[in-house]
Structures are given as structure tokens and as C-alpha cells.
Amino acid sequence: MATQVDVVAPGAIEADVLAVPVAQPTAKLDAAAAAVDARIGGRIAALASAGDVTGRAGAVVLLHDPPDLGVPRVALAGLGARERLDADSFRTAAAAVARAAGAFGGTVAWLLDDSIAVPLDVQAGAIVEGTLLGAYDPGRWKTGDDRRREISRLSIATDADVAAATRRAEIVARWTNRARDLSNEPPNMLYPETLAERATDVAATSDALTIEVLGPAELEELGAGAILAVGSGSNHPPRLIVLRYDPPGAPEEPVLGLVGKAITFDTGGLSIKTAGGMVDMKGDMSGGGVVICGIGALADLALPVRAIAVVASAENAIDAESYRPSDILTAMNGKTIEITNTDAEGRLVLADALWHTRQLGATHMVDFATLTGAMELALGDLYAGVFVNDDAWWKTIEESSETSGDKAWRFPLHPRYRRYIDSTYADMMNSSSLRQGSPALAAEFLHEFVGEGPWAHFDMAGTGFLERSRGDYLTTPGGTGYGVRLIAEVASRMG
Ligand code: BES
Ligand code: MN
Ligand code: ZN
């Protein structure tokens, strides 16, 4: 059962938990907390001066049976330092309340606070996102009763008009959690064919979505030699999944092209990974999951901009039929690639997918890929590294990143990185022999296949799949849905 989300007047709150924001320092309470405090005899101020209520980001103190409030519990939800409050402060606080409330199930209402320097519609959206993302339970395959309890209703309590922001955040958060479900699904269940089935389910959610799934025969026909080679060692042959969103009445252009890497499991192939390096490689399809759910979100939001999502899905497995180091492949655009490392498979499947997306008419492209271990080393789990060939397109992406919460940091795209992958025999190699600049040369590799027009490459190796809590509103290991919220923002700015 999904959490029901609504907006109610502060006088009409009915909930098991009433959440109230508290910023640091607590010597002076913000307006909402002060108003509640006045009604319950100063207990909040007393707890603040005793040091029980700190306002620390993510800290929650529950008051039981507060007098005269008409709710059984108040959750004092820490936002962090008052001078640095932003949407993330509310997302984190809401996630913490959701986990506290999840312990006994039931319903939550949140008071907004117009004395805090974050616009009320931003507060509302962030609370919805934080609650839905924070309550996410990755334990879908547990058979016992230790699953997380769902919050049945979330009410935003305010007189301000935040209905549109609330509704939008609800839609986007649901699609983000759906992308997390895809990332978390194990590789014995999720492989190219079943990922295509999941995408077909997404296409069925809107009349404006259509789907086409290309298998080995069609890929052969198209000359997609790169994705075919990567998938050749698996019993589960590759799929190129193409979803189109054509909202009625939308202009012919721009067309947003969304490209995703969906390696359903990455063993490294014959250039095999270590046992430790293979851990969590079910998450190597996260970029693909994010563009499937991203285009689902665009349709659900009824955004007036056309989009095409192309998901390159293969399993990088080990077998007598596996592609080898030294093989020379021809990609869909006719360029030849000498394989020097079968573990650099993501750029290969993306080569065909990027080119195909441009052929299908995308004017503005974005790709999402868990591409290089070095990007995870560089930026960890918070920021994705982004390579962009167009400054105006970067500006759109940077602004979308800031409002969506999917953080992005620009990295350099420079043609002189191309020399790292110059090949003696073919147009390029798929990896360098030097342990240098791995994310940047991978981006230069992809650049060979994007055709003309704006393009941005998101290396989300660190942000797509967590080993542990990120310490904010993403508190469970596993898929994050990184990119879904950003895609919705980018498309909103285009249409
Ligand atoms: N899927 C991996 C990258 C990755 C590593 C993602 C860790 C998330 C966490 C990718 O296919 C890969 O193996 N990249 C290699 C490329 C190298 C062989 C040139 C890498 O980065 O080590
Ligand atoms: Mn790999
Ligand atoms: Zn990979």
C-alpha cells in the first residue's frame, strides 16, 4: 500500500505523529516550533535548554501525549544550522521522522515554517521526497516480518498553496523508488529480457509512452557490434530498449534523449574483476533503470516536451563465447574499437546507444552510467561527475541539479584526453594502459558516438548504488534512483 500524500490546514491536523522543524541553535525556536511550544506549556524550550532537543540534522525527539494538541505524538525534527538551511535539510529531517514513525506505522503530519529562509513550496516538496525516499525498504525478498512498516498517510500542514509542489514531489519520489527497485533486483531475476519487461510495464502507465525492444537479430541488422560483443558471453542476450514519450500537442523539437547503461551484472568478463570488485555489480544497470523511470516520471507529470529513452542492456559474463581483449569490433556508427579490457564494457554498450538515440532525433542528450571506479574514488556517494560539450546545456543541468537534489559536478571534456585511447590497429581502444584519467578518457570515448548537438555524460559510479547509509535522506544500502529527479527538472526547463 502506497503512502497517501495530502495538504491540510494547520487547524485540521489528524495524525499519529505531528512533525515540527527545529533548527540550530535552539535558544530561539522557529515560528512553528514556538507556536506548538506555547500550546504545550514550554516543554520544547525546556527540552532544548536541557540539551535533549539539539536541532541537529536528522535528530528526532518524540514527545508522547502532549497536552491539548489533539495528536498523540510530536516529533521535534532537527534541521541543522539555521544559517545553512536548504531543501536537503528538510529531506533529511523528513526521512528521520519517517523512520521514527515507521517503527509503529500510522500517519504523519508536518508543519511548515514561514520563519525559515526556505520557500514554503520547497519545504513541502522536500518533506514529501524525504519521507518517501527515507521510508524506502530494500528488503523485498525478506520472508519474515522484519520489513519496514509503511506510513499510510503524509499530510503537509499549511495554509499556503503548496498543492502543485507536493503533487510533483510525490510523483518524482515514487519514480525514484521504482528505479531503486530495479537497481536492487538481483541478476538472477533482472537480466536484459526481464529489464525490457519492466520497461514495458512502465510504458503501459501512459498513453503518451511507446516502447520498442531490439534483440540480437535487430541489433545485428543495425550493425550494433559493440553491445552485441559485450553480451556475447551470457545466456541472456542483450536488449536495446527504446521508450518514447510524445505528449499530445508538444512541439517537434527539442527532443530530450536519455541514454542509460544497463549492465545487469558486471563480472568484468575475461578481464575478470576480483571477488571484492564484483560486489554490488548488480547495480551496474542503475543508469538504465533511471532513464526508464525518468521517462515514466515525465509522462506522469505530463510535461510538454518530447523525450526518447534508450537503454543499453547486457550481461558482462564469462564464457567460451565471451568477447576478448584484442578483439576488434565495429560500432553502429561504423567506427572500430580494439578491446584492451573487457571490464570497460559500459562505454561499449553506450557507444551504440548514444548513436542510435541521435539517429532517432534527440536534439539534447544526457547519459547516465555507473562507468568508472575512479569516479567513485573521486567523488564518493554524493556528487556525480558530469562531462558536457555545451555550456548552455551545462547551465540547464547545473540548475536542475541544484533544485532536484541530485548533485552534479562538472568535469573537463578535452580532446587531448583522446590520445590515451589511440590504437595501433583500430580507430580507438576501449581502455588505456596508463592508470590515469580514467573517467575523462571514458568521456572522450563516448564523445566519438554522440553526433552533433548538446550532450552530457553522468558518471554515477559512486551515486547510483550505496554500500551504506549516505547519512542524509538516503539511509539504506542499494539503489538510490540517482538521476530520476534531475531528469524531471531538466525536462521541466526545456518544455
Ligand atoms: N561498472 C564498472 C565501474 C564501477 C566500479 C561502477 C565500481 C561502480 C562501482 C565498470 O564497468 C568498470 O569495470 N570500469 C573499469 C574500467 C577500466 C577497466 C578501464 C574501472 O573503472 O575500473
Ligand atoms: Mn566493467
Ligand atoms: Zn560496468
Coordinates of C-alpha atoms and ligand atoms in Angstrom, one line a residue:
M1 CA 0.0 0.0 0.0
A2 CA 1.4 3.3 -1.1
T3 CA 1.7 6.3 1.3
Q4 CA -1.2 8.7 0.6
V5 CA 0.0 12.4 0.4
D6 CA -2.2 15.4 1.0
V7 CA -2.2 19.1 2.1
V8 CA -4.3 20.1 5.1
A9 CA -4.9 23.3 7.1
P10 CA -2.9 23.5 10.3
G11 CA -6.2 23.6 12.2
A12 CA -7.4 20.3 10.7
I13 CA -4.4 18.0 11.5
E14 CA -5.2 14.4 12.3
A15 CA -2.1 12.2 12.6
D16 CA -0.3 9.8 14.8
V17 CA 2.8 12.0 14.6
L18 CA 3.0 15.8 14.2
A19 CA 6.4 16.7 13.0
V20 CA 7.8 20.2 13.8
P21 CA 11.0 21.6 12.4
V22 CA 13.7 22.7 14.8
A23 CA 16.9 24.5 13.7
Q24 CA 20.2 25.1 15.5
P25 CA 20.8 26.9 17.8
T26 CA 17.6 26.1 19.7
A27 CA 18.0 29.1 22.1
K28 CA 15.4 30.7 19.9
L29 CA 12.8 28.4 18.3
D30 CA 11.5 28.9 14.8
A31 CA 7.9 30.0 14.4
A32 CA 6.2 26.6 14.0
A33 CA 8.0 25.1 17.0
A34 CA 7.4 28.3 19.1
A35 CA 3.7 28.1 18.3
V36 CA 3.4 24.5 19.3
D37 CA 5.6 25.2 22.4
A38 CA 3.2 27.9 23.5
R39 CA 0.3 25.4 23.4
I40 CA 2.1 22.7 25.4
G41 CA 3.5 24.8 28.2
G42 CA 7.0 25.4 27.1
R43 CA 8.1 21.8 27.0
I44 CA 10.1 22.2 23.8
A45 CA 12.1 25.1 25.1
A46 CA 12.7 23.2 28.4
L47 CA 14.0 20.2 26.5
A48 CA 16.1 22.4 24.3
S49 CA 17.8 24.1 27.3
A50 CA 18.3 20.7 28.9
G51 CA 20.1 19.6 25.8
D52 CA 17.6 16.9 24.8
V53 CA 16.5 18.7 21.7
T54 CA 19.5 19.8 19.7
G55 CA 18.1 20.7 16.3
R56 CA 21.0 18.6 14.8
A57 CA 20.4 17.5 11.2
G58 CA 18.4 14.2 11.3
A59 CA 17.9 14.1 15.0
V60 CA 14.3 13.3 16.1
V61 CA 12.9 13.7 19.6
L62 CA 9.5 12.2 20.2
L63 CA 7.1 13.8 22.8
H64 CA 4.3 11.5 23.8
D65 CA 0.8 12.6 24.7
P66 CA 1.5 16.4 24.6
P67 CA -1.4 18.2 26.4
D68 CA -4.1 20.0 24.4
L69 CA -2.7 19.4 20.9
G70 CA -5.1 16.6 19.7
V71 CA -2.2 14.4 18.4
P72 CA -0.7 11.5 20.4
R73 CA 3.0 12.4 19.4
V74 CA 5.1 15.4 18.4
A75 CA 8.3 14.7 16.6
L76 CA 10.9 17.5 17.0
A77 CA 12.8 17.2 13.8
G78 CA 16.3 18.6 13.6
L79 CA 17.2 20.6 10.5
G80 CA 20.8 21.6 11.3
A81 CA 22.3 25.1 11.4
R82 CA 19.8 27.9 10.9
E83 CA 22.1 29.9 8.5
R84 CA 22.6 27.0 6.2
L85 CA 19.1 25.6 5.7
D86 CA 18.1 24.3 2.3
A87 CA 15.9 21.6 0.7
D88 CA 18.3 18.9 1.8
S89 CA 17.8 19.9 5.4
F90 CA 14.1 19.2 5.1
R91 CA 14.6 16.0 3.1
T92 CA 16.9 14.7 5.8
A93 CA 14.7 15.7 8.7
A94 CA 11.6 14.2 6.9
A95 CA 13.4 10.9 6.3
A96 CA 14.4 10.7 10.0
V97 CA 10.8 11.3 11.1
A98 CA 9.6 8.7 8.6
R99 CA 11.9 6.1 10.1
A100 CA 10.9 7.0 13.6
A101 CA 7.2 6.9 12.7
G102 CA 7.7 3.7 10.7
A103 CA 8.5 1.9 13.9
F104 CA 4.8 1.9 14.8
G105 CA 3.2 2.6 11.4
G106 CA 0.5 5.1 11.0
T107 CA 0.2 8.7 9.8
V108 CA 2.4 11.7 9.8
A109 CA 1.6 15.5 9.5
W110 CA 4.3 18.1 9.0
L111 CA 4.1 21.7 10.0
L112 CA 5.8 24.1 7.5
D113 CA 7.5 27.1 8.9
D114 CA 7.3 30.5 7.2
S115 CA 10.0 32.0 9.5
I116 CA 12.6 29.7 7.9
A117 CA 14.5 31.0 4.9
V118 CA 13.4 28.2 2.6
P119 CA 10.3 28.9 0.4
L120 CA 7.2 27.0 1.6
D121 CA 6.7 25.1 -1.6
V122 CA 10.3 24.0 -1.4
Q123 CA 9.8 22.9 2.2
A124 CA 6.7 20.9 1.2
G125 CA 8.3 19.2 -1.8
A126 CA 11.4 18.3 0.2
I127 CA 9.4 16.9 3.1
V128 CA 7.4 14.7 0.6
E129 CA 10.6 13.5 -1.1
G130 CA 12.4 12.9 2.2
T131 CA 9.5 10.9 3.6
L132 CA 9.0 8.7 0.6
L133 CA 12.7 8.2 -0.1
G134 CA 13.6 7.8 3.6
A135 CA 10.9 5.2 4.2
Y136 CA 12.0 3.1 1.2
D137 CA 12.6 -0.5 2.2
P138 CA 15.0 -2.6 0.0
G139 CA 14.1 -5.8 1.8
R140 CA 11.6 -7.0 -0.8
W141 CA 12.8 -10.6 -0.6
K142 CA 12.6 -11.0 3.2
T143 CA 10.1 -13.7 4.1
G144 CA 9.8 -12.9 7.8
D145 CA 8.0 -9.9 9.5
D146 CA 11.1 -7.7 9.9
R147 CA 10.1 -5.5 6.9
R148 CA 9.7 -1.8 7.4
R149 CA 6.1 -0.6 8.3
E150 CA 4.6 1.8 5.8
I151 CA 3.5 5.3 6.6
S152 CA -0.1 5.2 5.4
R153 CA -0.6 9.0 5.1
L154 CA 1.6 12.1 5.0
S155 CA -0.1 15.4 5.4
I156 CA 1.6 18.8 4.7
A157 CA 0.0 21.2 7.2
T158 CA -0.1 24.7 5.9
D159 CA -2.4 27.5 4.7
A160 CA -0.1 28.3 1.8
D161 CA -0.7 27.0 -1.7
V162 CA 1.7 24.1 -2.0
A163 CA -0.5 21.6 -3.7
A164 CA 1.4 21.6 -7.0
A165 CA 4.8 21.3 -5.4
T166 CA 3.5 18.5 -3.2
R167 CA 2.0 16.6 -6.0
R168 CA 5.1 16.9 -8.2
A169 CA 7.4 15.7 -5.4
E170 CA 5.2 12.8 -4.8
I171 CA 5.3 11.7 -8.4
V172 CA 9.0 12.1 -8.7
A173 CA 9.8 10.4 -5.5
R174 CA 7.6 7.4 -6.4
W175 CA 9.5 7.0 -9.7
T176 CA 12.8 7.4 -7.9
N177 CA 11.9 4.5 -5.6
R178 CA 10.8 2.5 -8.6
A179 CA 14.3 3.0 -10.1
R180 CA 15.7 1.8 -6.7
D181 CA 13.6 -1.3 -7.0
L182 CA 15.2 -2.0 -10.4
S183 CA 18.8 -1.5 -9.1
N184 CA 18.1 -3.8 -6.1
E185 CA 16.7 -6.6 -8.1
P186 CA 19.3 -9.4 -8.3
P187 CA 20.9 -10.5 -11.5
N188 CA 19.3 -14.0 -11.5
M189 CA 15.9 -12.2 -11.8
L190 CA 16.8 -9.0 -13.7
Y191 CA 18.6 -9.5 -17.0
P192 CA 18.2 -7.8 -20.3
E193 CA 15.0 -9.6 -21.2
T194 CA 13.3 -9.0 -17.9
L195 CA 14.5 -5.4 -17.7
A196 CA 12.7 -5.0 -21.1
E197 CA 9.6 -6.4 -19.4
R198 CA 9.9 -3.9 -16.6
A199 CA 10.2 -1.1 -19.2
T200 CA 7.1 -2.5 -20.9
D201 CA 5.3 -2.2 -17.6
V202 CA 6.4 1.5 -17.4
A203 CA 5.3 2.1 -21.0
A204 CA 1.8 0.9 -20.0
T205 CA 1.4 3.6 -17.4
S206 CA 0.7 6.3 -20.0
D207 CA -0.9 6.6 -23.5
A208 CA 1.9 9.0 -24.4
L209 CA 4.6 6.3 -23.9
T210 CA 5.5 3.7 -26.5
I211 CA 8.2 1.0 -26.4
E212 CA 10.3 -0.9 -28.8
V213 CA 12.7 -3.6 -27.7
L214 CA 15.5 -4.6 -30.0
G215 CA 17.1 -8.1 -29.6
P216 CA 20.1 -9.7 -31.2
A217 CA 18.6 -10.0 -34.7
E218 CA 17.6 -6.4 -34.8
L219 CA 20.9 -5.3 -33.3
E220 CA 22.8 -7.3 -36.0
E221 CA 20.7 -5.6 -38.6
L222 CA 21.7 -2.2 -37.2
G223 CA 25.3 -3.1 -37.0
A224 CA 25.4 -2.7 -33.2
G225 CA 28.6 -4.6 -32.9
A226 CA 29.6 -3.1 -29.5
I227 CA 26.6 -4.1 -27.4
L228 CA 26.4 -7.5 -29.2
A229 CA 30.0 -8.2 -28.2
V230 CA 29.5 -7.3 -24.6
G231 CA 26.5 -9.6 -24.3
S232 CA 28.1 -12.5 -26.2
G233 CA 29.3 -14.4 -23.1
S234 CA 25.9 -14.5 -21.5
N235 CA 22.9 -16.9 -21.7
H236 CA 20.8 -13.8 -21.5
P237 CA 21.3 -11.9 -24.8
P238 CA 21.4 -8.1 -24.9
R239 CA 18.5 -5.8 -25.5
L240 CA 18.3 -2.2 -26.7
I241 CA 15.2 -0.8 -25.1
V242 CA 13.7 2.3 -26.7
L243 CA 10.9 4.2 -24.9
R244 CA 9.4 7.3 -26.4
Y245 CA 7.4 10.0 -24.7
D246 CA 5.3 12.0 -27.2
P247 CA 2.9 14.3 -25.2
P248 CA -0.1 15.4 -27.4
G249 CA 0.5 18.8 -28.8
A250 CA 4.1 19.1 -27.9
P251 CA 6.4 20.8 -30.4
E252 CA 8.5 18.6 -32.7
E253 CA 11.7 19.9 -31.0
P254 CA 13.5 19.9 -28.7
V255 CA 13.7 16.2 -28.1
L256 CA 15.4 15.1 -24.9
G257 CA 17.5 12.0 -25.4
L258 CA 18.0 9.9 -22.2
V259 CA 20.6 7.1 -22.5
G260 CA 21.3 4.6 -19.8
K261 CA 24.0 1.9 -19.2
A262 CA 22.2 -1.3 -18.0
I263 CA 24.8 -4.0 -17.4
T264 CA 22.6 -6.3 -15.3
F265 CA 25.7 -7.9 -13.9
D266 CA 29.4 -6.9 -14.5
T267 CA 31.8 -9.7 -13.8
G268 CA 34.4 -7.8 -15.8
G269 CA 34.3 -10.5 -18.5
L270 CA 37.6 -12.3 -19.3
S271 CA 39.4 -9.3 -17.8
I272 CA 37.7 -10.6 -14.6
K273 CA 37.1 -8.5 -11.6
T274 CA 38.3 -9.5 -8.1
A275 CA 35.7 -11.0 -5.8
G276 CA 35.6 -7.7 -3.9
G277 CA 35.3 -5.7 -7.1
M278 CA 32.3 -7.8 -8.2
V279 CA 30.3 -7.0 -5.0
D280 CA 27.2 -4.8 -5.8
M281 CA 27.7 -5.2 -9.6
K282 CA 24.0 -5.9 -9.9
G283 CA 23.8 -2.1 -9.5
D284 CA 25.6 -1.7 -12.9
M285 CA 22.3 -1.3 -14.6
S286 CA 21.3 1.7 -12.5
G287 CA 21.8 4.2 -15.3
G288 CA 19.3 2.3 -17.4
G289 CA 16.8 2.0 -14.6
V290 CA 17.0 5.7 -14.0
V291 CA 16.2 6.6 -17.6
I292 CA 13.3 4.1 -17.7
C293 CA 11.8 5.6 -14.6
G294 CA 12.8 9.1 -15.6
I295 CA 10.7 9.0 -18.8
G296 CA 7.9 7.4 -16.7
A297 CA 8.1 10.4 -14.5
L298 CA 7.9 12.8 -17.4
A299 CA 4.7 11.2 -18.6
D300 CA 3.2 11.1 -15.1
L301 CA 4.0 14.8 -14.7
A302 CA 2.5 15.4 -18.2
L303 CA 5.5 17.6 -19.1
P304 CA 5.1 19.2 -22.6
V305 CA 8.4 18.0 -24.0
R306 CA 9.3 15.1 -26.2
A307 CA 11.7 12.5 -24.9
I308 CA 13.4 9.3 -26.0
A309 CA 15.0 6.9 -23.5
V310 CA 17.4 4.3 -24.9
V311 CA 18.7 1.6 -22.5
A312 CA 21.6 -0.5 -23.5
S313 CA 21.3 -3.7 -21.6
A314 CA 23.6 -6.7 -21.5
E315 CA 25.2 -9.0 -19.0
N316 CA 29.0 -8.9 -19.0
A317 CA 29.6 -12.6 -18.4
I318 CA 32.4 -15.2 -18.8
D319 CA 32.1 -18.0 -21.3
A320 CA 33.8 -19.5 -24.4
E321 CA 31.7 -17.1 -26.4
S322 CA 32.8 -14.0 -24.4
Y323 CA 34.4 -11.2 -26.3
R324 CA 38.2 -11.0 -25.6
P325 CA 40.9 -8.5 -25.1
S326 CA 42.4 -8.0 -28.7
D327 CA 39.0 -8.4 -30.4
I328 CA 38.2 -5.5 -32.8
L329 CA 34.6 -4.5 -33.0
T330 CA 32.6 -2.2 -35.3
A331 CA 30.1 0.0 -33.6
M332 CA 26.8 1.2 -35.1
N333 CA 28.3 4.4 -36.4
G334 CA 31.0 2.4 -38.3
K335 CA 33.9 3.2 -36.0
T336 CA 36.2 0.4 -35.0
I337 CA 37.3 -0.4 -31.4
E338 CA 40.2 -2.5 -30.2
I339 CA 39.3 -4.2 -27.0
T340 CA 42.0 -3.9 -24.4
N341 CA 39.9 -4.6 -21.3
T342 CA 36.6 -6.4 -21.3
D343 CA 35.8 -4.7 -18.0
A344 CA 35.5 -1.4 -19.8
E345 CA 32.1 -2.6 -21.2
G346 CA 29.9 0.3 -20.3
R347 CA 31.3 2.7 -22.8
L348 CA 30.9 0.0 -25.5
V349 CA 27.1 -0.6 -24.9
L350 CA 26.7 3.2 -24.6
A351 CA 28.5 3.8 -27.9
D352 CA 25.8 2.0 -29.8
A353 CA 23.0 3.5 -27.6
L354 CA 24.2 7.1 -27.9
W355 CA 24.5 6.9 -31.7
H356 CA 21.1 5.3 -32.0
T357 CA 19.5 8.0 -29.8
R358 CA 20.9 10.7 -32.1
Q359 CA 19.7 8.8 -35.2
L360 CA 16.2 8.7 -33.6
G361 CA 16.1 12.5 -33.5
A362 CA 17.3 13.5 -30.0
T363 CA 18.4 17.1 -30.0
H364 CA 19.7 17.3 -26.4
M365 CA 21.3 14.2 -24.9
V366 CA 22.1 13.0 -21.4
D367 CA 23.6 9.7 -20.5
F368 CA 23.7 8.0 -17.0
A369 CA 26.2 5.3 -16.4
T370 CA 28.0 3.6 -13.5
L371 CA 31.0 3.9 -15.7
T372 CA 34.3 4.1 -13.7
G373 CA 35.5 3.0 -10.3
A374 CA 37.8 6.1 -10.4
M375 CA 34.7 8.4 -10.2
E376 CA 33.5 6.6 -7.1
L377 CA 37.0 7.1 -5.6
A378 CA 37.0 10.8 -6.6
L379 CA 33.5 12.0 -5.5
G380 CA 32.2 9.2 -3.3
D381 CA 28.4 8.8 -2.9
L382 CA 27.2 12.4 -3.1
Y383 CA 28.1 14.0 -6.4
A384 CA 28.1 12.5 -9.9
G385 CA 30.8 13.8 -12.2
V386 CA 29.4 15.3 -15.4
F387 CA 31.1 15.9 -18.8
V388 CA 29.3 18.3 -21.1
N389 CA 30.1 19.5 -24.6
D390 CA 27.9 22.7 -24.4
D391 CA 27.9 25.5 -21.9
A392 CA 24.2 26.4 -22.2
W393 CA 23.3 22.7 -21.7
W394 CA 25.6 22.6 -18.6
K395 CA 23.8 25.6 -17.2
T396 CA 20.4 23.8 -17.5
I397 CA 21.9 20.7 -15.9
E398 CA 23.6 22.6 -13.1
E399 CA 20.4 24.4 -12.2
S400 CA 18.4 21.2 -12.4
S401 CA 20.9 19.5 -10.2
E402 CA 20.6 22.2 -7.5
T403 CA 16.9 22.2 -7.3
S404 CA 16.4 18.4 -7.7
G405 CA 18.9 17.3 -5.0
D406 CA 20.7 15.0 -7.5
K407 CA 24.1 16.7 -7.1
A408 CA 26.4 17.1 -10.1
W409 CA 29.9 18.4 -10.5
R410 CA 31.4 19.4 -13.9
F411 CA 34.5 17.6 -15.1
P412 CA 36.6 18.5 -18.1
L413 CA 35.9 17.1 -21.6
H414 CA 39.0 17.8 -23.6
P415 CA 40.1 16.3 -27.0
R416 CA 43.7 15.9 -25.7
Y417 CA 42.4 13.0 -23.5
R418 CA 41.7 11.2 -26.7
R419 CA 45.4 10.2 -27.1
Y420 CA 45.0 7.8 -24.2
I421 CA 42.9 5.5 -26.3
D422 CA 44.7 5.9 -29.7
S423 CA 45.0 2.3 -31.0
T424 CA 47.7 0.8 -33.3
Y425 CA 45.1 -1.2 -35.2
A426 CA 41.7 0.4 -34.9
D427 CA 40.0 3.8 -34.6
M428 CA 40.4 3.6 -30.8
M429 CA 40.9 1.3 -27.8
N430 CA 38.3 0.8 -25.1
S431 CA 40.8 1.4 -22.2
S432 CA 44.1 2.9 -21.6
S433 CA 47.3 1.1 -20.5
L434 CA 48.0 4.0 -18.1
R435 CA 46.4 4.3 -14.7
Q436 CA 45.4 7.9 -15.3
G437 CA 42.3 10.0 -16.1
S438 CA 40.0 7.0 -16.4
P439 CA 36.7 9.0 -16.2
A440 CA 37.9 11.7 -18.6
L441 CA 39.2 9.3 -21.3
A442 CA 36.0 7.3 -21.0
A443 CA 34.1 10.5 -21.6
E444 CA 36.2 11.2 -24.7
F445 CA 35.5 7.7 -25.9
L446 CA 31.7 8.3 -25.6
H447 CA 32.2 11.6 -27.4
E448 CA 33.0 9.7 -30.5
F449 CA 29.4 8.4 -30.7
V450 CA 27.2 11.4 -29.8
G451 CA 27.0 13.0 -33.2
E452 CA 26.1 16.7 -33.4
G453 CA 24.5 18.7 -30.6
P454 CA 24.4 19.1 -26.8
W455 CA 25.3 16.1 -24.7
A456 CA 26.1 15.5 -21.1
H457 CA 27.6 12.3 -19.6
F458 CA 26.9 11.5 -16.0
D459 CA 29.4 9.1 -14.4
M460 CA 27.3 7.9 -11.4
A461 CA 29.5 5.1 -10.3
G462 CA 29.5 6.5 -6.7
T463 CA 26.0 7.9 -6.5
G464 CA 23.9 5.1 -8.1
F465 CA 24.3 2.4 -5.6
L466 CA 25.2 2.7 -1.9
E467 CA 27.2 0.4 0.3
R468 CA 25.8 2.1 3.4
S469 CA 23.6 5.0 4.5
R470 CA 24.7 8.3 3.0
G471 CA 23.9 10.0 6.3
D472 CA 21.1 12.1 4.9
Y473 CA 17.7 11.0 3.5
L474 CA 19.2 8.0 1.6
T475 CA 19.7 5.7 4.6
T476 CA 19.6 2.2 3.1
P477 CA 22.3 0.4 1.1
G478 CA 21.5 -0.3 -2.5
G479 CA 20.0 1.7 -5.4
T480 CA 19.4 5.4 -5.0
G481 CA 17.5 6.3 -8.1
Y482 CA 20.1 9.0 -8.8
G483 CA 19.1 10.9 -11.9
V484 CA 15.3 10.5 -11.9
R485 CA 14.7 13.8 -10.0
L486 CA 17.3 15.5 -12.2
I487 CA 15.7 14.3 -15.4
A488 CA 12.3 15.7 -14.3
E489 CA 13.9 19.1 -13.6
V490 CA 15.8 19.2 -16.9
A491 CA 12.7 18.3 -18.9
S492 CA 10.7 21.0 -17.0
R493 CA 13.2 23.6 -18.0
M494 CA 13.0 22.5 -21.7
G495 CA 9.2 22.4 -22.2
Ligands
BES1 N1 30.9 -1.0 -13.7 C1 32.2 -0.6 -13.6 C2 32.5 0.7 -12.8 C3 32.1 0.7 -11.4 C4 33.1 0.3 -10.4 C5 30.9 1.2 -11.0 C6 32.7 0.4 -9.1 C7 30.6 1.2 -9.7 C8 31.5 0.9 -8.7 C9 32.8 -0.5 -15.0 O1 32.3 -1.3 -16.0 C10 34.3 -0.9 -14.9 O2 34.6 -2.0 -14.6 N2 35.2 0.1 -15.1 C11 36.6 -0.1 -15.1 C12 37.2 0.4 -16.4 C13 38.6 0.0 -16.5 C14 38.7 -1.5 -16.8 C15 39.2 0.8 -17.7 C16 37.1 0.7 -13.9 O3 36.7 1.8 -13.7 O4 37.9 0.1 -13.2
MN2 MN 33.2 -3.2 -16.1
ZN3 ZN 30.3 -1.9 -15.7

